[in-house]
């Protein structure tokens, strides 16, 4: 989506703030003993209270209001009776729609106690997201985002997941541009334009380059079940300055 009017900008900021609120509240509720289904119910109630609807359900009939992925699950985790335990890594991805506008955000949480290796991976991914956002200005090549993510990952001995990408968002959950790579793709000649709305979401891996889909048609895991974390913001590209984060923490 390319935001062209002030009304569109306000609508995108509204749904972005809702998604950020739900993600924050779900993160605050995360503790040993809670199930991912209970966590999802918290998110569902908050979305309803804000007049928003789950984008995964609306767009793809996903079996849950939010994607909640634990440990070996990288993304698209289905809420279930799985019980969160101390030391787990939990990724919560919240995307929603209100008044025809979509936004998307997510992050990986570590349930204490947190291993030093896990903290290093989380910190790297959060920095990779910040670096990608910092270069997303009008006129810049789209592939510079993936270059920054890949550089940050390699600097700390990690990898990026090649078959999980960021994407445009706004009029739909997955809008143009359809693939924002988390690595430097030199053949990608697309340029960023002012008003373009992006969901930037690096996936940083401790050991794998790709994920596989399980037989349920949703759940994504690495072949070796190695650790992967994700951080995501929806942003609006601007002219001459860093993009506006529409899903502020």
XYZ file of N, CA, C and O in Angstrom, residues 119-134 148-149 152 155-156 158 202 231:
96
model
N 19.761 -14.731 24.644
C 19.777 -13.269 24.723
C 20.575 -12.681 23.575
O 20.177 -11.662 22.979
N 21.681 -13.287 23.228
C 22.492 -12.810 22.115
C 21.705 -12.867 20.809
O 21.755 -11.920 19.997
N 20.963 -13.946 20.596
C 20.168 -14.103 19.379
C 19.048 -13.061 19.327
O 18.815 -12.432 18.288
N 18.365 -12.870 20.446
C 17.286 -11.880 20.510
C 17.810 -10.470 20.258
O 17.217 -9.703 19.488
N 18.907 -10.125 20.901
C 19.465 -8.784 20.733
C 19.893 -8.544 19.291
O 19.694 -7.450 18.738
N 20.467 -9.560 18.674
C 20.892 -9.445 17.277
C 19.693 -9.186 16.362
O 19.744 -8.326 15.482
N 18.620 -9.915 16.576
C 17.436 -9.761 15.724
C 16.802 -8.387 15.897
O 16.397 -7.746 14.918
N 16.746 -7.909 17.134
C 16.172 -6.584 17.365
C 17.020 -5.499 16.717
O 16.496 -4.540 16.139
N 18.330 -5.647 16.783
C 19.212 -4.691 16.109
C 19.057 -4.775 14.598
O 19.082 -3.752 13.897
N 18.903 -5.992 14.078
C 18.738 -6.166 12.630
C 17.486 -5.446 12.148
O 17.491 -4.808 11.081
N 16.419 -5.535 12.918
C 15.194 -4.817 12.551
C 15.442 -3.315 12.553
O 15.044 -2.605 11.610
N 16.105 -2.812 13.579
C 16.373 -1.375 13.668
C 17.239 -0.905 12.504
O 17.007 0.169 11.926
N 18.224 -1.708 12.132
C 19.102 -1.342 11.010
C 18.334 -1.329 9.691
O 18.530 -0.436 8.857
N 17.461 -2.308 9.503
C 16.664 -2.350 8.271
C 15.730 -1.148 8.196
O 15.583 -0.523 7.137
N 15.105 -0.811 9.313
C 14.205 0.349 9.336
C 14.972 1.629 9.017
O 14.494 2.496 8.272
N 16.189 1.746 9.522
C 16.955 2.989 9.377
C 17.291 3.318 7.923
O 17.509 4.489 7.592
N 21.166 -5.102 5.297
C 21.429 -4.730 6.683
C 21.121 -5.876 7.648
O 21.857 -6.106 8.610
N 20.039 -6.595 7.383
C 19.683 -7.734 8.234
C 20.770 -8.803 8.160
O 21.228 -9.330 9.182
N 24.052 -7.805 9.937
C 23.966 -7.876 11.400
C 24.004 -9.325 11.878
O 24.666 -9.647 12.864
N 27.561 -10.759 11.477
C 28.491 -10.136 12.422
C 28.543 -10.893 13.740
O 29.570 -10.912 14.427
N 27.450 -11.560 14.077
C 27.377 -12.268 15.349
C 27.328 -13.790 15.178
O 26.995 -14.508 16.125
N 25.367 -15.601 13.150
C 24.046 -16.159 12.901
C 23.705 -16.134 11.417
O 24.452 -15.595 10.593
N 12.734 -9.378 10.198
C 13.874 -10.305 10.122
C 13.657 -11.551 10.979
O 13.116 -11.478 12.085
N 11.562 -10.315 14.974
C 11.020 -9.040 15.426
C 10.411 -8.347 14.207
O 10.984 -8.428 13.105
